[in-house]
Short mmCIF file of C-alpha atoms in Angstrom, two decimals:
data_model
loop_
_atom_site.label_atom_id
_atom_site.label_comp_id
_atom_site.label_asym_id
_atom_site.label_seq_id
_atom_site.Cartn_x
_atom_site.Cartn_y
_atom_site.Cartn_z
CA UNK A 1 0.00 0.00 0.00
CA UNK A 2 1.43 3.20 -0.87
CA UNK A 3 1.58 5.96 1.71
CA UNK A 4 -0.75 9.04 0.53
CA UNK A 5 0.69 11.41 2.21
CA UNK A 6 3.90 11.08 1.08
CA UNK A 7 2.90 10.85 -2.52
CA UNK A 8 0.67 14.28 -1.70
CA UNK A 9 3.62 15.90 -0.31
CA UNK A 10 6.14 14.67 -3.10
CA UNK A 11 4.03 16.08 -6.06
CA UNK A 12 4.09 19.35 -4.10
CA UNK A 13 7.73 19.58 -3.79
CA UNK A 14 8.09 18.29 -7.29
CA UNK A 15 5.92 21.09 -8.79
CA UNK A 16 7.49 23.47 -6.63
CA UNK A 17 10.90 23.44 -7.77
CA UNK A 18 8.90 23.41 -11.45
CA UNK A 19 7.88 26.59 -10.54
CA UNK A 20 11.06 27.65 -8.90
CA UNK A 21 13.16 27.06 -11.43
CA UNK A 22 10.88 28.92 -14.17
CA UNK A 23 10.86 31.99 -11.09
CA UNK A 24 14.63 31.62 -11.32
CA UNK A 25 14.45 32.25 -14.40
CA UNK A 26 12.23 35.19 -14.56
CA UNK A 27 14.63 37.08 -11.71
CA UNK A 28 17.46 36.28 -13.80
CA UNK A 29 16.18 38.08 -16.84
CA UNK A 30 13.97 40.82 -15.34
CA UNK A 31 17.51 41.52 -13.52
CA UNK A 32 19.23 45.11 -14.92
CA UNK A 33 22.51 43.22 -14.54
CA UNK A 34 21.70 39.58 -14.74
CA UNK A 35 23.37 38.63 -11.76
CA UNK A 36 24.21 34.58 -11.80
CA UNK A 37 23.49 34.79 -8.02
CA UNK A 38 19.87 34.28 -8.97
CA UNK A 39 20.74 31.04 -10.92
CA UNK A 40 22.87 29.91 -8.18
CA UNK A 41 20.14 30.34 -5.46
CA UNK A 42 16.84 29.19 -7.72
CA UNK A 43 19.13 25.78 -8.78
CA UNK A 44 19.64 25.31 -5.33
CA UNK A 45 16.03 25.59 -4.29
CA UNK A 46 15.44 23.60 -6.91
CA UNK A 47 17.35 20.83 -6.17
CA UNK A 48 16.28 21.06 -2.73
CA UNK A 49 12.91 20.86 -3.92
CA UNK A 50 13.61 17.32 -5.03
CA UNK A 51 16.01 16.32 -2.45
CA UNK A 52 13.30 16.87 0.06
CA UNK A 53 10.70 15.23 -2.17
CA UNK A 54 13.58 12.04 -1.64
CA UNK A 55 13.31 12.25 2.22
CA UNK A 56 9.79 12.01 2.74
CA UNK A 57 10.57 8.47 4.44
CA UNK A 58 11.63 10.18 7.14
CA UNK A 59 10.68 13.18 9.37
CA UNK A 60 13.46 14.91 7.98
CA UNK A 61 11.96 15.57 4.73
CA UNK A 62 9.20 16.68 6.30
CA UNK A 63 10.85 19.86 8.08
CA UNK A 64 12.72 20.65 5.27
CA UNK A 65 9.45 20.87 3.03
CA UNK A 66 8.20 23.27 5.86
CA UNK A 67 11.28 25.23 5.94
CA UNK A 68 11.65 25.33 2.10
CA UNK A 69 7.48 27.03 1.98
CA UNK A 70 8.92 29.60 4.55
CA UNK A 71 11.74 30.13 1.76
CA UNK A 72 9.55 30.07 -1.04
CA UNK A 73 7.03 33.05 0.86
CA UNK A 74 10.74 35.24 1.48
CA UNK A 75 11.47 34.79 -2.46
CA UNK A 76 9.08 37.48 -2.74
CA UNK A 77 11.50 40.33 -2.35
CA UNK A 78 13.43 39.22 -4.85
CA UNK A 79 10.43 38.50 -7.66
CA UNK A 80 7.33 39.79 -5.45
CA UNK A 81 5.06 37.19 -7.60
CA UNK A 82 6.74 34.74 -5.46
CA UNK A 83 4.97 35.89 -2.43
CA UNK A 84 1.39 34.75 -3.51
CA UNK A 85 2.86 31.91 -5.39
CA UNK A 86 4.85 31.32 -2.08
CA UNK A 87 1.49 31.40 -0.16
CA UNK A 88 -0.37 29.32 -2.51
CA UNK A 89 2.59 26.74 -1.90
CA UNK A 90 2.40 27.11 1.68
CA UNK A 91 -1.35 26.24 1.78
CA UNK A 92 -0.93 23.56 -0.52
CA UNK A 93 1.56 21.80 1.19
CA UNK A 94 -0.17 22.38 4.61
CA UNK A 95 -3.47 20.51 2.80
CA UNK A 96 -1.21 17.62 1.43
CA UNK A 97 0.13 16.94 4.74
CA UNK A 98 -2.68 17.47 6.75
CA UNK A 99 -5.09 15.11 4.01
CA UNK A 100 -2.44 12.83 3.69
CA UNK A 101 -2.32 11.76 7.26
CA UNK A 102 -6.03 11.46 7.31
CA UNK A 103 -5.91 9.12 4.35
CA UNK A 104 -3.62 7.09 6.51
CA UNK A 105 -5.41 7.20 9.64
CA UNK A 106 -8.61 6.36 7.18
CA UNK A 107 -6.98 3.29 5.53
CA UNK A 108 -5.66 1.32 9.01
CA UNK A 109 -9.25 2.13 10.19
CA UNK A 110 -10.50 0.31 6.81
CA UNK A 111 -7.40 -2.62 7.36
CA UNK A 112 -8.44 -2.98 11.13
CA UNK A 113 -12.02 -3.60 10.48
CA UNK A 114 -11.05 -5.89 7.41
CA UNK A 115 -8.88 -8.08 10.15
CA UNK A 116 -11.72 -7.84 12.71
CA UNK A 117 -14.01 -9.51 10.43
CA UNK A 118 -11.25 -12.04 9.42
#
């Protein structure tokens, strides 16, 4: 059985650093002197975007998907976009952990009264 919230909280980080990497590459052209600092930074979100997607086996991966939203929020003084896309982030990774554990809770409810009857 494959765990739901980890699979909800994966495609977040996995479209996140989709969009991060396209908002890297907005700064980076919008910028008067194209400064390869916003490359640098944006691959590195990006990266750990998918690096935290990885460690969702472990609690880990977890905080760093709550500490990369809080990231995501702040890129908005750099491109302001990024502080409702940020948000929207934020609120759906909140959701997809939130739903996911319910899922979970839902299905050993589901497995336990399957056994019962057994």
């Amino acid at each position: 059985m494959r765990n739901p919230k980890r699979m909800l909280a994966a495609s977040t980080l996995v479209s996140e650093a989709l969009v991060v990497f396209f908002a890297t590459l907005a700064a980076y052209g919008l910028s008067a002197d194209r400064h390869t600092a916003y490359l640098v930074v944006g691959g590195v979100l990006v990266l750990l975007c998918v690096l935290g997607a990885g460690m969702l086996r472990s609690r880990a991966g977890y905080g760093l998907g709550w500490a990369l939203q809080a990231v995501m929020v702040a890129c908005g003084f750099v491109v302001p976009m990024m502080f409702f896309v940020g948000a929207v982030f934020a609120v759906i990774w909140f959701f997809a952990v939130r739903i996911g554990d319910r899922i979970e809770r839902e299905q050993a409810e589901v497995a336990r009264r399957l056994a019962d009857e057994r």
